[in-house]
Tab-separated table of C-alpha atoms (C1' of nucleotides) in Angstrom:
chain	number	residue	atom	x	y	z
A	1	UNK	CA	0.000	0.000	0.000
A	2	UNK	CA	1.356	3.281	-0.958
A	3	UNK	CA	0.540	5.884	1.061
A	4	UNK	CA	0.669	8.610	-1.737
A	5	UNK	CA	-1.664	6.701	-3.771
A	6	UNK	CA	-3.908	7.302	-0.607
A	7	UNK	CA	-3.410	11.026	-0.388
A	8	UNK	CA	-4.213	11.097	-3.822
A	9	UNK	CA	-7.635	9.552	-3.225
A	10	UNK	CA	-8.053	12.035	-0.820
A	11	UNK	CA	-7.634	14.570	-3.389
A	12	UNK	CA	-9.532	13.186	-5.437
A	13	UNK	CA	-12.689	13.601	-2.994
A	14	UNK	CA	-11.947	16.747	-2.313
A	15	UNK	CA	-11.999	17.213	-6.235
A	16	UNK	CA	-15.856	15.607	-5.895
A	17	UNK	CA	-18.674	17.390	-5.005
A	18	UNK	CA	-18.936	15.420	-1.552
A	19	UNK	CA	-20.284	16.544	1.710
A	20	UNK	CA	-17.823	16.531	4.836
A	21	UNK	CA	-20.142	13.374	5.779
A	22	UNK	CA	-19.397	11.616	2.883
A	23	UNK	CA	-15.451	12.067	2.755
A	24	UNK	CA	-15.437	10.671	6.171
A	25	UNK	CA	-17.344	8.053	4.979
A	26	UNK	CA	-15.367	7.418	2.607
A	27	UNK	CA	-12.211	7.767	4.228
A	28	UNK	CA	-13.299	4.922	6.391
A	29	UNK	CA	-14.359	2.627	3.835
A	30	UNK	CA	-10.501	3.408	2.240
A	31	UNK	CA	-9.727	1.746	5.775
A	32	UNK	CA	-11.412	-1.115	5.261
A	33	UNK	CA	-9.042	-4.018	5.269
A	34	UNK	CA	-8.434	-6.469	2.230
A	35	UNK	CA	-10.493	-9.733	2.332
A	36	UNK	CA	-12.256	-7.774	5.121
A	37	UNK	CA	-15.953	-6.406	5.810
A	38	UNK	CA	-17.543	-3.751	7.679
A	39	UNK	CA	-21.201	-3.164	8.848
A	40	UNK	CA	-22.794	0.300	8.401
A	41	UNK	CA	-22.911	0.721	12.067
A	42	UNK	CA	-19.134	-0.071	12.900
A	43	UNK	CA	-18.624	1.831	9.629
A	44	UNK	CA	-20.743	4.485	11.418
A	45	UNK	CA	-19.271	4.579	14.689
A	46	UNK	CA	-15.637	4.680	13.760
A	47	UNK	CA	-16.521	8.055	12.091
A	48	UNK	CA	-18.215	9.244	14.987
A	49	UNK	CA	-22.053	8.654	13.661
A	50	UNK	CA	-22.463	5.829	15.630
A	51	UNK	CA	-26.762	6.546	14.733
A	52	UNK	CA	-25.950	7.436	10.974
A	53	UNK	CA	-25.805	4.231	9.623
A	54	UNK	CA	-28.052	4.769	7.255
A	55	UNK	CA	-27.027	7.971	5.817
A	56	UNK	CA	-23.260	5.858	5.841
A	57	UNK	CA	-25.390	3.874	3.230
A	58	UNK	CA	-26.701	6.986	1.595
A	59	UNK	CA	-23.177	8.465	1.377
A	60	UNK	CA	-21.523	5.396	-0.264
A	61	UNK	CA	-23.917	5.424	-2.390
A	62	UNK	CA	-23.049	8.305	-3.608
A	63	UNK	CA	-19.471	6.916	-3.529
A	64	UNK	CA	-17.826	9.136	-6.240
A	65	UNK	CA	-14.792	6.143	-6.374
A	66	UNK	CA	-16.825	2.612	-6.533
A	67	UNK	CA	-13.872	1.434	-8.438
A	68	UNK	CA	-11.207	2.915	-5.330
A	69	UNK	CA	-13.206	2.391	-2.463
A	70	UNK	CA	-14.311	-0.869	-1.364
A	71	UNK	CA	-18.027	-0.119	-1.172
A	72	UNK	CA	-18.872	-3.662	-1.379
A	73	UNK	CA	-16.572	-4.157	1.532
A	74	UNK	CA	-19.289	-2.677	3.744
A	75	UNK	CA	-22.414	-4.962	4.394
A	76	UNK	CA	-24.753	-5.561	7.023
A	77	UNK	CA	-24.419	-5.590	11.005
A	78	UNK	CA	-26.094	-9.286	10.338
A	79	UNK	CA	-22.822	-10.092	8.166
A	80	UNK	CA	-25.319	-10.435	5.482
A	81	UNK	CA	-24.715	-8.410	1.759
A	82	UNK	CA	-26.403	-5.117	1.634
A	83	UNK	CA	-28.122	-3.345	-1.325
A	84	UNK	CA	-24.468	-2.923	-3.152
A	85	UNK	CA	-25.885	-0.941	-5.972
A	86	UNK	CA	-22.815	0.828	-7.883
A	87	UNK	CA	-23.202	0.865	-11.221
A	88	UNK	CA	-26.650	-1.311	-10.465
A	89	UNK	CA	-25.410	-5.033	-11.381
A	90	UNK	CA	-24.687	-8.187	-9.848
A	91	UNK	CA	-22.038	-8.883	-12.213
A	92	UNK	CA	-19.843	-6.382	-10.392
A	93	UNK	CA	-20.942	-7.288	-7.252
A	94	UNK	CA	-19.174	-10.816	-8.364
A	95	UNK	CA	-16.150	-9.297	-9.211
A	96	UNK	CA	-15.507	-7.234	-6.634
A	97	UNK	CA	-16.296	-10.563	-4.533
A	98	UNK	CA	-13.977	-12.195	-6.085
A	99	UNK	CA	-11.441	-9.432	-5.000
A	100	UNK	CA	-12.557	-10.266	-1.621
A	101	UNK	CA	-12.285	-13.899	-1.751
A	102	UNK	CA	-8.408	-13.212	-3.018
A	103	UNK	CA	-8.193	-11.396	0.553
W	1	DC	C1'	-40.727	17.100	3.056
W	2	DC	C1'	-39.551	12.409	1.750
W	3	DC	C1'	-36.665	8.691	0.957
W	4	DG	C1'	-32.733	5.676	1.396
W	5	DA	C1'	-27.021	0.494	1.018
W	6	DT	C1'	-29.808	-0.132	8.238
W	7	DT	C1'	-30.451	-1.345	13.079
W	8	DC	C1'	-32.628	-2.387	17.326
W	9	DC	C1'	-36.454	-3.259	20.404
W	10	DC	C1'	-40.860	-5.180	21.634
W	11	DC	C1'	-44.683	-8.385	21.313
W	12	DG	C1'	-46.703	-12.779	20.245
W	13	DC	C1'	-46.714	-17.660	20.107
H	1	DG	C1'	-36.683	-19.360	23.138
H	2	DC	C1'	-37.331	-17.805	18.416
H	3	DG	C1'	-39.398	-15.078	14.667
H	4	DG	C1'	-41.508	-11.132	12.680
H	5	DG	C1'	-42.927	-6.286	12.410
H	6	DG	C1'	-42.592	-1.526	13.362
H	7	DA	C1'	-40.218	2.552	14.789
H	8	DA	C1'	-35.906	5.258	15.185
H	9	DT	C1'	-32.138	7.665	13.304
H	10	DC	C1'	-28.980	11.012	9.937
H	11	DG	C1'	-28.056	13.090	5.928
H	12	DG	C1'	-29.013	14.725	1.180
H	13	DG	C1'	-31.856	16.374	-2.860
DNA sequence: CCCGATTCCCCGC
DNA sequence: GCGGGGAATCGGG
């Protein structure tokens, strides 16, 4: 892991049209360890939102880097898959599993 | 004002 | 003891 390539991601939000919510989101889900998964709510309560799960859902959705950060990295407080809804398929929702499954 | 990638609690059986 | 349903919560458009 390079960290510059991480600072550039960084730049990159800022570059987006995200909300201070939403970078920390983000930022968080950049976190996320390979192989790894996170629930909304720990998701939530690491960014100090530990109620805003849901609008932790909202903001990835809005995820301006589905390709950079591991959205599909972050599923349900059950351990089941959320509504991962990127680019709206299943197919990537396989590949980025597969990613996972490389851990 | 309403909705949305969720979560938790309470009641019933 | 287990399952299901409803309400709560936060942010964004």
């Amino acid at each position: 892991m390079k960290n510059s390539d991480y600072s550039n991601i960084k730049n990159k939000l800022k570059k987006y049209k995200v909300t201070p919510f939403q970078e920390k989101v983000l930022l968080a889900t950049l976190e996320i360890p390979k192989g790894r998964t996170l629930s909304y709510k720990v998701l939530a309560e690491k960014i100090g939102h530990p109620k805003a799960f849901r609008a932790v859902g909202t903001a990835l959705k809005k995820n301006p880097l589905p390709l950079t950060i591991p959205c599909h990295r972050v599923i349900k407080n059950n351990g089941e898959i959320g509504n991962y809804s990127n680019g709206g398929n299943v197919k990537k929702r396989k590949l980025l599993i597969n990613e996972k499954a490389i851990a």
